[in-house]
PDB file of C-alpha atoms in Angstrom:
ATOM      1  CA  MET W 116      -0.021  -0.006   0.013  1.00 64.00           C
ATOM      2  CA  SER W 117       1.509   3.327  -1.005  1.00 79.00           C
ATOM      3  CA  THR W 118       1.432   6.391   1.172  1.00 87.00           C
ATOM      4  CA  LYS W 119      -0.222   9.560  -0.203  1.00 89.00           C
ATOM      5  CA  ASN W 120      -0.725  12.343   2.218  1.00 89.00           C
ATOM      6  CA  LEU W 121      -3.372  14.832   1.109  1.00 87.00           C
ATOM      7  CA  TYR W 122      -3.604  18.524   1.959  1.00 92.00           C
ATOM      8  CA  SER W 123      -6.237  21.214   1.922  1.00 95.00           C
ATOM      9  CA  LYS W 124      -8.880  20.800  -0.772  1.00 95.00           C
ATOM     10  CA  GLU W 125      -7.770  17.246  -1.595  1.00 95.00           C
ATOM     11  CA  ALA W 126      -7.868  16.284   2.052  1.00 96.00           C
ATOM     12  CA  ARG W 127     -11.429  17.738   2.484  1.00 96.00           C
ATOM     13  CA  GLU W 128     -12.579  15.958  -0.719  1.00 96.00           C
ATOM     14  CA  LYS W 129     -11.133  12.611   0.485  1.00 96.00           C
ATOM     15  CA  ILE W 130     -12.920  13.063   3.947  1.00 97.00           C
ATOM     16  CA  LYS W 131     -16.216  13.812   2.130  1.00 97.00           C
ATOM     17  CA  GLU W 132     -15.811  10.897  -0.263  1.00 95.00           C
ATOM     18  CA  LEU W 133     -15.152   8.309   2.409  1.00 96.00           C
ATOM     19  CA  ALA W 134     -17.389   9.621   5.241  1.00 98.00           C
ATOM     20  CA  GLU W 135     -20.438  10.035   3.038  1.00 97.00           C
ATOM     21  CA  SER W 136     -20.021   6.803   1.104  1.00 95.00           C
ATOM     22  CA  ILE W 137     -19.310   4.708   4.299  1.00 96.00           C
ATOM     23  CA  ASP W 138     -22.026   6.755   6.168  1.00 96.00           C
ATOM     24  CA  PHE W 139     -21.953   5.035   9.595  1.00 97.00           C
ATOM     25  CA  THR W 140     -19.178   5.783  12.011  1.00 98.00           C
ATOM     26  CA  MET W 141     -18.374   4.905  15.579  1.00 98.00           C
ATOM     27  CA  MET W 142     -18.252   8.164  17.544  1.00 98.00           C
ATOM     28  CA  ALA W 143     -16.089   8.035  20.669  1.00 98.00           C
ATOM     29  CA  THR W 144     -16.626  10.747  23.263  1.00 98.00           C
ATOM     30  CA  ASP W 145     -15.462  11.223  26.881  1.00 97.00           C
ATOM     31  CA  LEU W 146     -11.986  10.246  25.688  1.00 97.00           C
ATOM     32  CA  LYS W 147     -10.346  11.044  29.037  1.00 95.00           C
ATOM     33  CA  SER W 148     -12.263   8.129  30.625  1.00 93.00           C
ATOM     34  CA  GLN W 149     -11.671   4.377  30.105  1.00 93.00           C
ATOM     35  CA  PRO W 150     -13.715   2.940  28.675  1.00 95.00           C
ATOM     36  CA  PHE W 151     -14.776   5.943  26.661  1.00 95.00           C
ATOM     37  CA  HIS W 152     -18.298   6.228  25.394  1.00 97.00           C
ATOM     38  CA  VAL W 153     -18.858   4.898  21.813  1.00 98.00           C
ATOM     39  CA  ILE W 154     -21.998   5.049  19.731  1.00 98.00           C
ATOM     40  CA  PRO W 155     -22.772   4.441  16.049  1.00 98.00           C
ATOM     41  CA  MET W 156     -23.785   7.653  14.195  1.00 98.00           C
ATOM     42  CA  SER W 157     -24.988   8.307  10.634  1.00 97.00           C
ATOM     43  CA  THR W 158     -23.127  10.988   8.777  1.00 98.00           C
ATOM     44  CA  LYS W 159     -25.540  13.613   7.548  1.00 98.00           C
ATOM     45  CA  GLU W 160     -23.119  15.761   5.635  1.00 98.00           C
ATOM     46  CA  VAL W 161     -19.468  16.721   5.137  1.00 98.00           C
ATOM     47  CA  ASP W 162     -19.416  20.470   4.368  1.00 97.00           C
ATOM     48  CA  HIS W 163     -16.992  22.453   2.116  1.00 95.00           C
ATOM     49  CA  ASP W 164     -14.686  22.981   5.116  1.00 95.00           C
ATOM     50  CA  GLY W 165     -14.430  19.250   5.788  1.00 96.00           C
ATOM     51  CA  ASN W 166     -16.575  19.357   8.947  1.00 98.00           C
ATOM     52  CA  ILE W 167     -18.702  16.330   9.488  1.00 98.00           C
ATOM     53  CA  TRP W 168     -22.352  16.745  10.598  1.00 98.00           C
ATOM     54  CA  PHE W 169     -24.696  14.506  12.549  1.00 98.00           C
ATOM     55  CA  LEU W 170     -28.128  14.801  14.256  1.00 98.00           C
ATOM     56  CA  SER W 171     -28.434  13.817  17.811  1.00 98.00           C
ATOM     57  CA  ASN W 172     -30.775  14.004  20.808  1.00 98.00           C
ATOM     58  CA  LYS W 173     -29.856  16.856  23.167  1.00 97.00           C
ATOM     59  CA  THR W 174     -30.162  14.582  26.277  1.00 97.00           C
ATOM     60  CA  SER W 175     -27.987  11.828  24.914  1.00 98.00           C
ATOM     61  CA  THR W 176     -24.843  10.667  26.676  1.00 98.00           C
ATOM     62  CA  HIS W 177     -22.589  11.742  23.852  1.00 97.00           C
ATOM     63  CA  ASN W 178     -24.145  15.202  23.777  1.00 98.00           C
ATOM     64  CA  GLN W 179     -23.447  15.409  27.558  1.00 98.00           C
ATOM     65  CA  ASN W 180     -19.968  14.265  27.030  1.00 98.00           C
ATOM     66  CA  ILE W 181     -19.351  16.846  24.283  1.00 98.00           C
ATOM     67  CA  GLU W 182     -20.625  19.649  26.520  1.00 97.00           C
ATOM     68  CA  LYS W 183     -18.049  18.612  29.173  1.00 97.00           C
ATOM     69  CA  GLU W 184     -15.097  18.003  26.756  1.00 97.00           C
ATOM     70  CA  ASN W 185     -15.441  18.329  23.036  1.00 98.00           C
ATOM     71  CA  ARG W 186     -12.609  15.946  21.837  1.00 98.00           C
ATOM     72  CA  THR W 187     -14.064  13.114  19.721  1.00 98.00           C
ATOM     73  CA  HIS W 188     -12.797  10.353  17.607  1.00 98.00           C
ATOM     74  CA  LEU W 189     -14.665   9.077  14.498  1.00 98.00           C
ATOM     75  CA  ILE W 190     -13.895   5.590  13.066  1.00 98.00           C
ATOM     76  CA  TYR W 191     -15.345   4.652   9.728  1.00 98.00           C
ATOM     77  CA  ALA W 192     -14.984   1.218   8.262  1.00 97.00           C
ATOM     78  CA  ASP W 193     -16.269  -0.288   5.025  1.00 94.00           C
ATOM     79  CA  LYS W 194     -14.958  -3.792   5.111  1.00 87.00           C
ATOM     80  CA  GLY W 195     -16.676  -4.605   1.892  1.00 82.00           C
ATOM     81  CA  ASN W 196     -14.653  -2.148  -0.122  1.00 84.00           C
ATOM     82  CA  PHE W 197     -11.602  -2.100   2.231  1.00 85.00           C
ATOM     83  CA  GLU W 198     -12.044   1.649   2.932  1.00 92.00           C
ATOM     84  CA  PHE W 199     -11.278   3.071   6.355  1.00 95.00           C
ATOM     85  CA  LEU W 200     -11.132   6.617   7.848  1.00 97.00           C
ATOM     86  CA  SER W 201     -10.000   7.684  11.252  1.00 98.00           C
ATOM     87  CA  ILE W 202     -10.755  11.281  12.430  1.00 98.00           C
ATOM     88  CA  TYR W 203      -9.786  12.865  15.631  1.00 98.00           C
ATOM     89  CA  GLY W 204     -11.341  16.339  16.244  1.00 98.00           C
ATOM     90  CA  ARG W 205     -13.512  18.659  18.157  1.00 98.00           C
ATOM     91  CA  ALA W 206     -17.271  18.355  18.384  1.00 98.00           C
ATOM     92  CA  HIS W 207     -19.680  21.297  18.682  1.00 98.00           C
ATOM     93  CA  ILE W 208     -23.410  21.099  19.407  1.00 98.00           C
ATOM     94  CA  SER W 209     -25.783  23.427  17.506  1.00 98.00           C
ATOM     95  CA  THR W 210     -29.431  24.088  17.980  1.00 98.00           C
ATOM     96  CA  ASP W 211     -29.706  26.197  14.825  1.00 98.00           C
ATOM     97  CA  ARG W 212     -33.140  25.175  13.594  1.00 97.00           C
ATOM     98  CA  ASN W 213     -32.355  26.008   9.934  1.00 98.00           C
ATOM     99  CA  ARG W 214     -29.207  23.836   9.951  1.00 98.00           C
ATOM    100  CA  ILE W 215     -31.159  20.929  11.600  1.00 98.00           C
ATOM    101  CA  LYS W 216     -33.799  21.222   8.868  1.00 98.00           C
ATOM    102  CA  GLU W 217     -31.083  21.111   6.180  1.00 98.00           C
ATOM    103  CA  LEU W 218     -29.637  17.964   7.650  1.00 98.00           C
ATOM    104  CA  TYR W 219     -32.917  16.204   8.440  1.00 98.00           C
ATOM    105  CA  GLY W 220     -34.123  13.342   6.254  1.00 96.00           C
ATOM    106  CA  SER W 221     -37.134  11.089   6.343  1.00 94.00           C
ATOM    107  CA  GLY W 222     -34.967   8.275   7.882  1.00 94.00           C
ATOM    108  CA  ASP W 223     -34.482  10.470  10.924  1.00 97.00           C
ATOM    109  CA  ASP W 224     -38.214   9.958  11.763  1.00 96.00           C
ATOM    110  CA  ALA W 225     -37.179   6.710  13.502  1.00 95.00           C
ATOM    111  CA  TRP W 226     -35.328   8.752  16.086  1.00 95.00           C
ATOM    112  CA  PHE W 227     -37.150  12.007  16.204  1.00 97.00           C
ATOM    113  CA  GLU W 228     -40.757  13.385  16.002  1.00 96.00           C
ATOM    114  CA  GLY W 229     -40.163  15.368  12.729  1.00 96.00           C
ATOM    115  CA  GLU W 230     -37.665  18.031  11.887  1.00 95.00           C
ATOM    116  CA  ASP W 231     -39.243  20.429  14.421  1.00 96.00           C
ATOM    117  CA  ASP W 232     -38.635  18.027  17.367  1.00 97.00           C
ATOM    118  CA  PRO W 233     -37.247  20.258  20.119  1.00 97.00           C
ATOM    119  CA  MET W 234     -34.930  17.466  21.186  1.00 97.00           C
ATOM    120  CA  ILE W 235     -32.874  17.528  18.062  1.00 98.00           C
ATOM    121  CA  THR W 236     -29.356  19.015  17.940  1.00 98.00           C
ATOM    122  CA  ALA W 237     -26.717  19.029  15.196  1.00 98.00           C
ATOM    123  CA  ILE W 238     -23.186  17.925  16.003  1.00 98.00           C
ATOM    124  CA  LYS W 239     -20.369  19.344  13.968  1.00 98.00           C
ATOM    125  CA  VAL W 240     -17.053  17.652  14.094  1.00 98.00           C
ATOM    126  CA  VAL W 241     -14.112  19.773  13.084  1.00 98.00           C
ATOM    127  CA  PRO W 242     -11.219  17.408  12.085  1.00 98.00           C
ATOM    128  CA  ASP W 243      -7.820  18.074  13.733  1.00 97.00           C
ATOM    129  CA  ASP W 244      -6.146  14.840  12.633  1.00 96.00           C
ATOM    130  CA  ALA W 245      -7.288  12.257  10.038  1.00 97.00           C
ATOM    131  CA  HIS W 246      -5.890   9.198   8.361  1.00 97.00           C
ATOM    132  CA  TYR W 247      -7.373   7.085   5.531  1.00 95.00           C
ATOM    133  CA  TRP W 248      -6.799   3.675   3.961  1.00 93.00           C
ATOM    134  CA  ASP W 249      -8.400   3.204   0.537  1.00 88.00           C
ATOM    135  CA  THR W 250      -7.795   0.023  -1.604  1.00 81.00           C
ATOM    136  CA  LYS W 251      -9.558   1.527  -4.674  1.00 66.00           C
ATOM    137  CA  ASN W 252     -10.076  -2.076  -5.767  1.00 59.00           C
ATOM    138  CA  GLY W 253     -12.556  -3.454  -3.282  1.00 51.00           C
ATOM    139  CA  LYS W 254     -12.112  -6.465  -1.111  1.00 48.00           C
ATOM    140  CA  VAL W 255     -12.084  -9.345  -3.652  1.00 46.00           C
ATOM    141  CA  LEU W 256      -9.459  -7.836  -5.935  1.00 44.00           C
ATOM    142  CA  SER W 257      -7.363  -6.784  -2.905  1.00 44.00           C
ATOM    143  CA  LEU W 258      -7.458 -10.348  -1.613  1.00 47.00           C
ATOM    144  CA  LEU W 259      -6.441 -11.624  -4.987  1.00 47.00           C
ATOM    145  CA  LYS W 260      -3.588  -9.157  -5.122  1.00 43.00           C
ATOM    146  CA  MET W 261      -2.455 -10.219  -1.624  1.00 45.00           C
ATOM    147  CA  ALA W 262      -2.464 -13.896  -2.660  1.00 45.00           C
ATOM    148  CA  GLN W 263      -0.547 -13.019  -5.861  1.00 47.00           C
ATOM    149  CA  GLY W 264       2.020 -11.135  -3.738  1.00 43.00           C
ATOM    150  CA  ALA W 265       2.308 -14.078  -1.388  1.00 51.00           C
ATOM    151  CA  ILE W 266       3.058 -16.408  -4.291  1.00 60.00           C
ATOM    152  CA  THR W 267       5.396 -14.231  -6.210  1.00 55.00           C
ATOM    153  CA  GLY W 268       7.087 -12.554  -3.301  1.00 61.00           C
ATOM    154  CA  ASN W 269       6.370  -9.073  -4.830  1.00 59.00           C
ATOM    155  CA  GLU W 270       4.616  -6.477  -2.687  1.00 59.00           C
ATOM    156  CA  PRO W 271       1.133  -5.918  -4.146  1.00 53.00           C
ATOM    157  CA  ASP W 272      -0.288  -2.504  -4.938  1.00 54.00           C
ATOM    158  CA  LEU W 273      -3.257  -2.542  -2.637  1.00 60.00           C
ATOM    159  CA  GLY W 274      -4.074   1.213  -2.846  1.00 77.00           C
ATOM    160  CA  GLU W 275      -3.282   4.191  -0.784  1.00 87.00           C
ATOM    161  CA  GLN W 276      -3.131   5.341   2.733  1.00 87.00           C
ATOM    162  CA  GLY W 277      -2.058   8.625   4.264  1.00 92.00           C
ATOM    163  CA  ASP W 278      -2.670  11.638   6.484  1.00 94.00           C
ATOM    164  CA  LEU W 279      -5.242  14.148   5.756  1.00 94.00           C
ATOM    165  CA  LYS W 280      -4.300  17.684   6.621  1.00 93.00           C
ATOM    166  CA  ILE W 281      -7.104  20.247   6.193  1.00 86.00           C
TER     167      ILE W 281
END
């Protein structure tokens, strides 16, 4: 796997590509405690600045943790395509009704009583540090390349990995 660090616009585009295509992430909060609090979250949007947006209940444990200490870690994994993304950053809670309505989708009705539910907040995660692994070939072709490498002794080109510096 080759290393390709990405910067600025390319880094933001890679975060958007992977976070939105993988969608679900494990969001870790209360990082000072062990074990820290981890919950699956669905990515609503990655904006033009590379910030990742989620919807959440204002009384949730992760919201309470963010209010105390806003460091968070997002871990995205698409094992089917061998794509992975790790983001460490700062989370901010917003009650901006217009922003919440922009992010809200019909699938959110399972969690909230419509887009005007007073319990909804938006969480914006601002990345400070990010790293990606992207095979570009998917799982099956990557496994075949690994097998070929094992047989031939040559290191297979499995894709790219690198730091993302916004």
